[in-house]
Structures are given as structure tokens and as C-alpha cells.
Short mmCIF file of N, CA and C in Angstrom, two decimals:
data_model
loop_
_atom_site.label_atom_id
_atom_site.label_comp_id
_atom_site.label_asym_id
_atom_site.label_seq_id
_atom_site.Cartn_x
_atom_site.Cartn_y
_atom_site.Cartn_z
N MET I 1036 33.20 160.11 140.90
CA MET I 1036 33.51 160.76 142.16
C MET I 1036 33.98 162.19 141.87
N PRO I 1037 33.48 163.18 142.60
CA PRO I 1037 33.86 164.59 142.37
C PRO I 1037 35.34 164.82 142.67
N SER I 1038 35.91 165.76 141.98
CA SER I 1038 37.32 166.09 142.20
C SER I 1038 37.49 166.90 143.47
N PHE I 1039 38.73 166.93 143.98
CA PHE I 1039 39.04 167.71 145.17
C PHE I 1039 38.68 169.17 144.97
N THR I 1040 38.99 169.71 143.78
CA THR I 1040 38.72 171.12 143.50
C THR I 1040 37.23 171.42 143.62
N LEU I 1041 36.40 170.55 143.10
CA LEU I 1041 34.95 170.74 143.19
C LEU I 1041 34.49 170.68 144.64
N LEU I 1042 34.96 169.69 145.38
CA LEU I 1042 34.57 169.56 146.78
C LEU I 1042 35.03 170.79 147.58
N PHE I 1043 36.25 171.24 147.33
CA PHE I 1043 36.76 172.41 148.03
C PHE I 1043 35.92 173.64 147.70
N SER I 1044 35.59 173.81 146.42
CA SER I 1044 34.76 174.95 146.00
C SER I 1044 33.39 174.93 146.67
N LEU I 1045 32.79 173.76 146.78
CA LEU I 1045 31.50 173.65 147.46
C LEU I 1045 31.64 173.97 148.94
N TYR I 1046 32.76 173.56 149.53
CA TYR I 1046 32.98 173.77 150.95
C TYR I 1046 33.15 175.25 151.29
N ILE I 1047 33.78 176.00 150.39
CA ILE I 1047 34.03 177.42 150.68
C ILE I 1047 33.13 178.34 149.86
N ASN I 1048 31.99 177.86 149.43
CA ASN I 1048 31.12 178.68 148.59
C ASN I 1048 30.59 179.92 149.29
N ASP I 1049 30.77 180.01 150.60
CA ASP I 1049 30.32 181.19 151.34
C ASP I 1049 31.46 182.12 151.73
N VAL I 1050 32.61 181.97 151.06
CA VAL I 1050 33.79 182.77 151.41
C VAL I 1050 33.56 184.27 151.20
N ASP I 1051 32.56 184.64 150.43
CA ASP I 1051 32.29 186.06 150.20
C ASP I 1051 31.91 186.80 151.48
N CYS I 1052 31.63 186.08 152.55
CA CYS I 1052 31.30 186.73 153.82
C CYS I 1052 32.47 187.56 154.35
N ILE I 1053 33.69 187.24 153.95
CA ILE I 1053 34.85 188.02 154.43
C ILE I 1053 34.89 189.41 153.83
N ALA I 1054 34.17 189.61 152.74
CA ALA I 1054 34.19 190.91 152.04
C ALA I 1054 32.93 191.75 152.30
N ARG I 1055 32.08 191.30 153.19
CA ARG I 1055 30.84 192.03 153.47
C ARG I 1055 31.15 193.43 153.98
N ASP I 1056 30.52 194.43 153.40
CA ASP I 1056 30.68 195.84 153.76
C ASP I 1056 32.07 196.39 153.51
N VAL I 1057 32.83 195.78 152.60
CA VAL I 1057 34.15 196.27 152.21
C VAL I 1057 34.04 196.81 150.80
N ARG I 1058 34.60 197.98 150.57
CA ARG I 1058 34.51 198.61 149.26
C ARG I 1058 35.33 197.88 148.20
N GLY I 1059 36.49 197.41 148.53
CA GLY I 1059 37.34 196.73 147.56
C GLY I 1059 38.18 197.70 146.76
N ALA I 1060 38.93 197.16 145.82
CA ALA I 1060 39.82 197.97 145.00
C ALA I 1060 39.08 198.51 143.79
N VAL I 1061 39.35 199.76 143.45
CA VAL I 1061 38.71 200.35 142.28
C VAL I 1061 39.27 199.71 141.02
N THR I 1062 38.46 199.72 139.98
CA THR I 1062 38.87 199.17 138.68
C THR I 1062 38.78 200.28 137.64
N GLY I 1063 38.98 199.95 136.42
CA GLY I 1063 38.87 200.92 135.34
C GLY I 1063 37.45 201.23 134.95
N ILE I 1064 36.49 200.56 135.57
CA ILE I 1064 35.07 200.77 135.27
C ILE I 1064 34.44 201.51 136.45
N ALA I 1065 33.75 202.59 136.15
CA ALA I 1065 33.12 203.39 137.20
C ALA I 1065 32.19 202.54 138.05
N ASP I 1066 32.25 202.73 139.35
CA ASP I 1066 31.39 202.05 140.32
C ASP I 1066 31.59 200.54 140.40
N VAL I 1067 32.69 200.02 139.86
CA VAL I 1067 32.99 198.59 139.97
C VAL I 1067 34.24 198.44 140.83
N CYS I 1068 34.08 197.77 141.96
CA CYS I 1068 35.20 197.51 142.87
C CYS I 1068 35.32 196.00 143.06
N VAL I 1069 36.53 195.54 143.26
CA VAL I 1069 36.79 194.11 143.43
C VAL I 1069 37.34 193.89 144.83
N THR I 1070 36.70 193.02 145.59
CA THR I 1070 37.17 192.72 146.94
C THR I 1070 38.03 191.46 146.98
N TYR I 1071 37.73 190.51 146.11
CA TYR I 1071 38.56 189.30 146.08
C TYR I 1071 38.43 188.61 144.73
N MET I 1072 39.43 187.78 144.44
CA MET I 1072 39.42 186.92 143.28
C MET I 1072 39.66 185.51 143.79
N LEU I 1073 38.83 184.58 143.38
CA LEU I 1073 38.92 183.20 143.86
C LEU I 1073 38.86 182.26 142.67
N TYR I 1074 39.85 181.38 142.61
CA TYR I 1074 39.83 180.33 141.61
C TYR I 1074 40.36 179.08 142.29
N ALA I 1075 39.52 178.06 142.39
CA ALA I 1075 39.86 176.83 143.09
C ALA I 1075 40.31 177.18 144.51
N ASP I 1076 41.56 176.92 144.86
CA ASP I 1076 42.03 177.24 146.21
C ASP I 1076 42.96 178.45 146.24
N ASP I 1077 42.95 179.24 145.18
CA ASP I 1077 43.75 180.48 145.12
C ASP I 1077 42.84 181.66 145.39
N LEU I 1078 43.16 182.41 146.44
CA LEU I 1078 42.36 183.56 146.84
C LEU I 1078 43.25 184.78 146.88
N SER I 1079 42.77 185.86 146.29
CA SER I 1079 43.48 187.14 146.30
C SER I 1079 42.51 188.20 146.81
N LEU I 1080 42.88 188.88 147.89
CA LEU I 1080 42.05 189.94 148.46
C LEU I 1080 42.55 191.29 147.96
N THR I 1081 41.63 192.20 147.64
CA THR I 1081 42.03 193.51 147.14
C THR I 1081 41.23 194.61 147.82
N ALA I 1082 41.93 195.69 148.15
CA ALA I 1082 41.28 196.85 148.77
C ALA I 1082 42.16 198.07 148.56
N ASN I 1083 41.54 199.23 148.51
CA ASN I 1083 42.31 200.47 148.40
C ASN I 1083 42.73 201.00 149.76
N GLU I 1084 41.97 200.68 150.79
CA GLU I 1084 42.26 201.18 152.14
C GLU I 1084 42.89 200.07 152.98
N PRO I 1085 44.03 200.37 153.61
CA PRO I 1085 44.70 199.35 154.43
C PRO I 1085 43.79 198.75 155.51
N GLY I 1086 42.98 199.56 156.16
CA GLY I 1086 42.09 199.05 157.19
C GLY I 1086 41.09 198.05 156.66
N GLN I 1087 40.62 198.28 155.45
CA GLN I 1087 39.65 197.37 154.83
C GLN I 1087 40.32 196.03 154.50
N LEU I 1088 41.57 196.08 154.02
CA LEU I 1088 42.28 194.83 153.73
C LEU I 1088 42.54 194.06 155.01
N GLN I 1089 42.98 194.74 156.06
CA GLN I 1089 43.24 194.05 157.33
C GLN I 1089 41.96 193.44 157.88
N MET I 1090 40.83 194.14 157.71
CA MET I 1090 39.55 193.58 158.16
C MET I 1090 39.25 192.28 157.41
N MET I 1091 39.48 192.25 156.11
CA MET I 1091 39.23 191.03 155.35
C MET I 1091 40.19 189.91 155.78
N LEU I 1092 41.44 190.27 156.07
CA LEU I 1092 42.40 189.26 156.54
C LEU I 1092 41.97 188.68 157.89
N ASP I 1093 41.50 189.55 158.78
CA ASP I 1093 41.00 189.07 160.09
C ASP I 1093 39.79 188.16 159.90
N ARG I 1094 38.90 188.54 159.01
CA ARG I 1094 37.72 187.71 158.74
C ARG I 1094 38.12 186.39 158.09
N LEU I 1095 39.12 186.43 157.20
CA LEU I 1095 39.60 185.21 156.57
C LEU I 1095 40.19 184.26 157.61
N SER I 1096 40.94 184.82 158.56
CA SER I 1096 41.51 184.00 159.62
C SER I 1096 40.42 183.32 160.43
N ALA I 1097 39.39 184.07 160.81
CA ALA I 1097 38.28 183.50 161.57
C ALA I 1097 37.50 182.48 160.73
N TYR I 1098 37.31 182.78 159.46
CA TYR I 1098 36.60 181.88 158.54
C TYR I 1098 37.34 180.55 158.42
N ALA I 1099 38.65 180.63 158.22
CA ALA I 1099 39.46 179.41 158.09
C ALA I 1099 39.40 178.58 159.37
N LEU I 1100 39.48 179.24 160.51
CA LEU I 1100 39.39 178.55 161.79
C LEU I 1100 38.04 177.85 161.94
N ARG I 1101 36.98 178.56 161.60
CA ARG I 1101 35.62 178.01 161.68
C ARG I 1101 35.44 176.80 160.77
N LYS I 1102 36.09 176.84 159.60
CA LYS I 1102 35.94 175.76 158.62
C LYS I 1102 36.98 174.65 158.80
N GLY I 1103 37.92 174.85 159.72
CA GLY I 1103 38.96 173.84 159.92
C GLY I 1103 40.02 173.87 158.83
N LEU I 1104 40.21 175.04 158.22
CA LEU I 1104 41.20 175.20 157.15
C LEU I 1104 42.44 175.92 157.68
N ILE I 1105 43.54 175.75 156.99
CA ILE I 1105 44.78 176.45 157.35
C ILE I 1105 45.22 177.29 156.16
N VAL I 1106 45.43 178.58 156.41
CA VAL I 1106 45.96 179.46 155.37
C VAL I 1106 47.47 179.44 155.49
N ASN I 1107 48.14 179.12 154.41
CA ASN I 1107 49.60 179.06 154.40
C ASN I 1107 50.16 180.48 154.31
N THR I 1108 50.53 181.04 155.44
CA THR I 1108 51.01 182.43 155.46
C THR I 1108 52.38 182.56 154.80
N SER I 1109 53.12 181.46 154.65
CA SER I 1109 54.41 181.56 153.96
C SER I 1109 54.21 181.75 152.45
N LYS I 1110 53.03 181.41 151.96
CA LYS I 1110 52.70 181.63 150.55
C LYS I 1110 51.81 182.85 150.36
N SER I 1111 51.52 183.55 151.45
CA SER I 1111 50.65 184.73 151.41
C SER I 1111 51.53 185.97 151.40
N GLU I 1112 51.16 186.94 150.57
CA GLU I 1112 51.98 188.14 150.45
C GLU I 1112 51.12 189.35 150.14
N VAL I 1113 51.70 190.51 150.37
CA VAL I 1113 51.02 191.78 150.14
C VAL I 1113 51.79 192.56 149.10
N VAL I 1114 51.06 193.13 148.14
CA VAL I 1114 51.66 194.03 147.15
C VAL I 1114 50.90 195.34 147.23
N HIS I 1115 51.61 196.43 147.40
CA HIS I 1115 51.01 197.77 147.45
C HIS I 1115 51.13 198.38 146.06
N PHE I 1116 50.06 198.32 145.31
CA PHE I 1116 50.07 198.82 143.94
C PHE I 1116 50.14 200.34 143.92
N LYS I 1117 50.99 200.84 143.05
CA LYS I 1117 51.17 202.28 142.83
C LYS I 1117 51.47 203.03 144.12
N SER I 1118 52.11 202.38 145.06
CA SER I 1118 52.44 203.00 146.33
C SER I 1118 53.72 203.80 146.20
N ARG I 1119 53.68 205.06 146.61
CA ARG I 1119 54.87 205.91 146.58
C ARG I 1119 55.49 206.01 147.97
N ARG I 1120 54.80 205.44 148.94
CA ARG I 1120 55.30 205.51 150.31
C ARG I 1120 56.47 204.56 150.50
N THR I 1121 57.44 205.00 151.29
CA THR I 1121 58.55 204.12 151.61
C THR I 1121 58.18 203.19 152.76
N ARG I 1122 57.32 203.67 153.64
CA ARG I 1122 56.83 202.85 154.74
C ARG I 1122 55.41 202.43 154.42
N VAL I 1123 55.23 201.16 154.27
CA VAL I 1123 53.90 200.65 153.96
C VAL I 1123 53.36 199.94 155.20
N PRO I 1124 52.05 199.88 155.35
CA PRO I 1124 51.47 199.23 156.53
C PRO I 1124 51.85 197.76 156.62
N VAL I 1125 51.89 197.26 157.82
CA VAL I 1125 52.13 195.85 158.07
C VAL I 1125 50.78 195.15 158.16
N PHE I 1126 50.66 194.04 157.47
CA PHE I 1126 49.42 193.27 157.49
C PHE I 1126 49.69 191.92 158.13
N THR I 1127 48.73 191.44 158.89
CA THR I 1127 48.86 190.15 159.56
C THR I 1127 47.68 189.26 159.23
N LEU I 1128 47.93 187.98 159.32
CA LEU I 1128 46.89 186.97 159.12
C LEU I 1128 47.07 185.92 160.20
N GLY I 1129 46.12 185.84 161.09
CA GLY I 1129 46.20 184.87 162.18
C GLY I 1129 47.42 185.06 163.05
N GLY I 1130 47.84 186.31 163.24
CA GLY I 1130 49.00 186.60 164.07
C GLY I 1130 50.33 186.58 163.35
N SER I 1131 50.36 186.13 162.11
CA SER I 1131 51.60 186.09 161.33
C SER I 1131 51.68 187.30 160.42
N GLN I 1132 52.83 187.95 160.40
CA GLN I 1132 53.04 189.09 159.52
C GLN I 1132 53.22 188.60 158.09
N LEU I 1133 52.55 189.25 157.16
CA LEU I 1133 52.64 188.87 155.75
C LEU I 1133 53.78 189.63 155.07
N ALA I 1134 54.45 188.97 154.16
CA ALA I 1134 55.57 189.57 153.44
C ALA I 1134 55.08 190.64 152.48
N ASN I 1135 55.84 191.73 152.36
CA ASN I 1135 55.59 192.77 151.36
C ASN I 1135 56.47 192.50 150.15
N ASN I 1136 55.87 192.46 148.97
CA ASN I 1136 56.62 192.20 147.74
C ASN I 1136 56.28 193.23 146.69
N ASP I 1137 57.12 193.28 145.65
CA ASP I 1137 56.89 194.20 144.54
C ASP I 1137 55.99 193.60 143.46
N SER I 1138 55.79 192.27 143.52
CA SER I 1138 54.94 191.61 142.53
C SER I 1138 54.43 190.30 143.11
N PHE I 1139 53.41 189.75 142.46
CA PHE I 1139 52.95 188.42 142.81
C PHE I 1139 52.38 187.75 141.57
N LYS I 1140 52.33 186.44 141.61
CA LYS I 1140 51.82 185.68 140.48
C LYS I 1140 50.49 185.08 140.90
N TYR I 1141 49.45 185.33 140.10
CA TYR I 1141 48.13 184.79 140.35
C TYR I 1141 47.66 184.11 139.08
N LEU I 1142 47.45 182.81 139.17
CA LEU I 1142 47.00 182.00 138.03
C LEU I 1142 47.91 182.17 136.82
N GLY I 1143 49.20 182.23 137.07
CA GLY I 1143 50.18 182.33 136.00
C GLY I 1143 50.44 183.73 135.49
N MET I 1144 49.69 184.71 135.96
CA MET I 1144 49.86 186.10 135.52
C MET I 1144 50.65 186.86 136.58
N VAL I 1145 51.67 187.59 136.15
CA VAL I 1145 52.48 188.37 137.08
C VAL I 1145 51.90 189.77 137.21
N PHE I 1146 51.63 190.18 138.44
CA PHE I 1146 51.15 191.53 138.74
C PHE I 1146 52.25 192.26 139.48
N THR I 1147 52.67 193.42 138.96
CA THR I 1147 53.70 194.20 139.62
C THR I 1147 53.07 195.42 140.26
N LYS I 1148 53.74 195.96 141.29
CA LYS I 1148 53.17 197.10 142.01
C LYS I 1148 53.08 198.34 141.14
N THR I 1149 53.86 198.38 140.06
CA THR I 1149 53.80 199.52 139.14
C THR I 1149 52.89 199.24 137.94
N HIS I 1150 52.21 198.11 137.97
CA HIS I 1150 51.33 197.70 136.85
C HIS I 1150 52.13 197.57 135.55
N ASN I 1151 53.32 197.05 135.64
CA ASN I 1151 54.19 196.87 134.49
C ASN I 1151 53.71 195.69 133.66
N MET I 1152 52.95 195.98 132.61
CA MET I 1152 52.42 194.91 131.78
C MET I 1152 53.51 194.25 130.93
N ALA I 1153 54.62 194.94 130.72
CA ALA I 1153 55.73 194.35 129.97
C ALA I 1153 56.28 193.13 130.71
N ALA I 1154 56.39 193.24 132.04
CA ALA I 1154 56.87 192.11 132.84
C ALA I 1154 55.90 190.94 132.74
N ALA I 1155 54.61 191.22 132.81
CA ALA I 1155 53.61 190.16 132.71
C ALA I 1155 53.64 189.51 131.33
N THR I 1156 53.77 190.33 130.31
CA THR I 1156 53.81 189.82 128.94
C THR I 1156 55.04 188.95 128.73
N GLU I 1157 56.18 189.42 129.21
CA GLU I 1157 57.42 188.66 129.06
C GLU I 1157 57.32 187.32 129.79
N HIS I 1158 56.72 187.34 130.96
CA HIS I 1158 56.56 186.12 131.74
C HIS I 1158 55.71 185.10 130.98
N MET I 1159 54.68 185.55 130.30
CA MET I 1159 53.80 184.64 129.56
C MET I 1159 54.38 184.28 128.20
N LEU I 1160 55.10 185.20 127.59
CA LEU I 1160 55.60 184.99 126.24
C LEU I 1160 56.70 183.94 126.16
N THR I 1161 57.55 183.88 127.16
CA THR I 1161 58.67 182.94 127.14
C THR I 1161 58.20 181.49 127.01
N PRO I 1162 57.26 181.01 127.85
CA PRO I 1162 56.81 179.62 127.65
C PRO I 1162 56.03 179.44 126.35
N PHE I 1163 55.33 180.47 125.90
CA PHE I 1163 54.59 180.36 124.64
C PHE I 1163 55.56 180.13 123.48
N ILE I 1164 56.61 180.91 123.42
CA ILE I 1164 57.59 180.77 122.35
C ILE I 1164 58.28 179.41 122.42
N ALA I 1165 58.59 178.96 123.64
CA ALA I 1165 59.21 177.65 123.81
C ALA I 1165 58.27 176.56 123.29
N GLY I 1166 56.96 176.68 123.59
CA GLY I 1166 55.99 175.72 123.09
C GLY I 1166 55.90 175.72 121.57
N CYS I 1167 55.93 176.90 120.98
CA CYS I 1167 55.90 177.00 119.51
C CYS I 1167 57.12 176.34 118.90
N ARG I 1168 58.27 176.53 119.53
CA ARG I 1168 59.50 175.89 119.02
C ARG I 1168 59.40 174.38 119.11
N ARG I 1169 58.83 173.86 120.21
CA ARG I 1169 58.68 172.41 120.34
C ARG I 1169 57.73 171.86 119.28
N ILE I 1170 56.65 172.58 119.01
CA ILE I 1170 55.70 172.15 117.97
C ILE I 1170 56.39 172.13 116.61
N ARG I 1171 57.13 173.18 116.32
CA ARG I 1171 57.84 173.25 115.04
C ARG I 1171 58.85 172.12 114.92
N GLN I 1172 59.60 171.86 115.99
CA GLN I 1172 60.59 170.78 115.97
C GLN I 1172 59.92 169.43 115.75
N PHE I 1173 58.79 169.20 116.42
CA PHE I 1173 58.04 167.95 116.26
C PHE I 1173 57.58 167.80 114.81
N ALA I 1174 57.06 168.89 114.25
CA ALA I 1174 56.58 168.86 112.87
C ALA I 1174 57.72 168.56 111.90
N LEU I 1175 58.88 169.16 112.14
CA LEU I 1175 60.03 168.89 111.28
C LEU I 1175 60.48 167.44 111.40
N GLU I 1176 60.57 166.94 112.61
CA GLU I 1176 61.03 165.56 112.84
C GLU I 1176 60.08 164.54 112.23
N HIS I 1177 58.79 164.85 112.18
CA HIS I 1177 57.81 163.91 111.66
C HIS I 1177 57.32 164.29 110.26
N ARG I 1178 58.04 165.19 109.63
CA ARG I 1178 57.76 165.62 108.25
C ARG I 1178 56.29 166.03 108.08
N LEU I 1179 55.83 166.91 108.98
CA LEU I 1179 54.45 167.36 108.93
C LEU I 1179 54.32 168.80 108.42
N THR I 1180 55.41 169.42 108.06
CA THR I 1180 55.36 170.83 107.68
C THR I 1180 54.61 171.05 106.37
N ASP I 1181 54.48 170.03 105.54
CA ASP I 1181 53.75 170.19 104.28
C ASP I 1181 52.28 169.82 104.42
N ARG I 1182 51.83 169.58 105.64
CA ARG I 1182 50.43 169.24 105.90
C ARG I 1182 49.82 170.33 106.78
N PRO I 1183 49.22 171.35 106.16
CA PRO I 1183 48.69 172.49 106.93
C PRO I 1183 47.68 172.10 108.00
N HIS I 1184 46.83 171.11 107.71
CA HIS I 1184 45.83 170.72 108.70
C HIS I 1184 46.49 170.17 109.97
N SER I 1185 47.60 169.48 109.82
CA SER I 1185 48.33 168.97 110.99
C SER I 1185 48.92 170.11 111.79
N MET I 1186 49.50 171.08 111.11
CA MET I 1186 50.10 172.22 111.80
C MET I 1186 49.05 173.03 112.54
N LEU I 1187 47.86 173.18 111.96
CA LEU I 1187 46.78 173.89 112.64
C LEU I 1187 46.33 173.14 113.89
N TRP I 1188 46.24 171.82 113.78
CA TRP I 1188 45.82 171.02 114.92
C TRP I 1188 46.84 171.13 116.06
N PHE I 1189 48.12 171.10 115.74
CA PHE I 1189 49.16 171.21 116.77
C PHE I 1189 49.16 172.58 117.43
N ALA I 1190 48.79 173.58 116.70
CA ALA I 1190 48.85 174.95 117.22
C ALA I 1190 47.64 175.31 118.09
N LYS I 1191 46.64 174.45 118.14
CA LYS I 1191 45.45 174.74 118.95
C LYS I 1191 45.80 174.85 120.40
#
């Protein structure tokens, strides 16, 4: 039997319609813009122009309604990357105002409005180091430190 994630992905395989005729956010590669990132049921919309983002949010609201889906606006947020403005536009989804934040987490990666990679690295490094310590402790408790092949297998 197919998993929920697979069924959901098949159900929303046409979600790209919300980004039709939208330029999206610029990237470090010339002529490459990203309008959205989708993994399973996690969706992130990106745009450089506030009007374009609001258009995608309006389309997402209509899309969800058409498909019988509910977007959890309490888990939805807006981050204005590299914004120097003190007043940022208000964005809405289905009549609900979305929260403005300085960062958000997408698939375990922290994105900050200043593109602070140190914060993202620190966020990922802490659990990694904790995992390494647990592996080392396990190896010590089971006297596996003199068996390199075991240590390599644990570190995979």
C-alpha cells in the first residue's frame, strides 16, 4: 500500500500552477529564479516582489480550496530576506495575516533574513556532535574502539 506522502505528492502534483507567470526569487545563477520549494507536504514560496508573492498566496488559497486541503496559517510565516525596511508588507493567506519572522526552518535548515550561514551551521552542528558523542560512548561501552570496521559502520 502506498504511503501517505506518496499519495499526497500525487494529489498535489499540479501545485506548480500557483507559480505560473511569476518570476520568483533570484539565485546566485544568472537567469535562474525559484518560485517555490516543495518536499512532501512542506511548501515554501519565494519571490523578490511583494505583489508576486501575494499573488502566489492567493492562488495557493484557491488551489487548497479546490482540492479540499487546509493550509495551516499558524505554521505559515514570511521572512523578508536582506530587507532594510522597517515597515514590511503584510501578506495574507485565505484572509489570515501571516506572521513576519527573522528566520524560518525548512527541512531542518535554518534560513535567516540576513543569510547568516553561521546560525544555520550551528543549528545543524549541535545534533551532529551529540550523535558523534553517542556513537563514541556506545563504542566505548561495547569495547569496539579497537575495531575500525565497526567504527566506520557506526559513523555512516
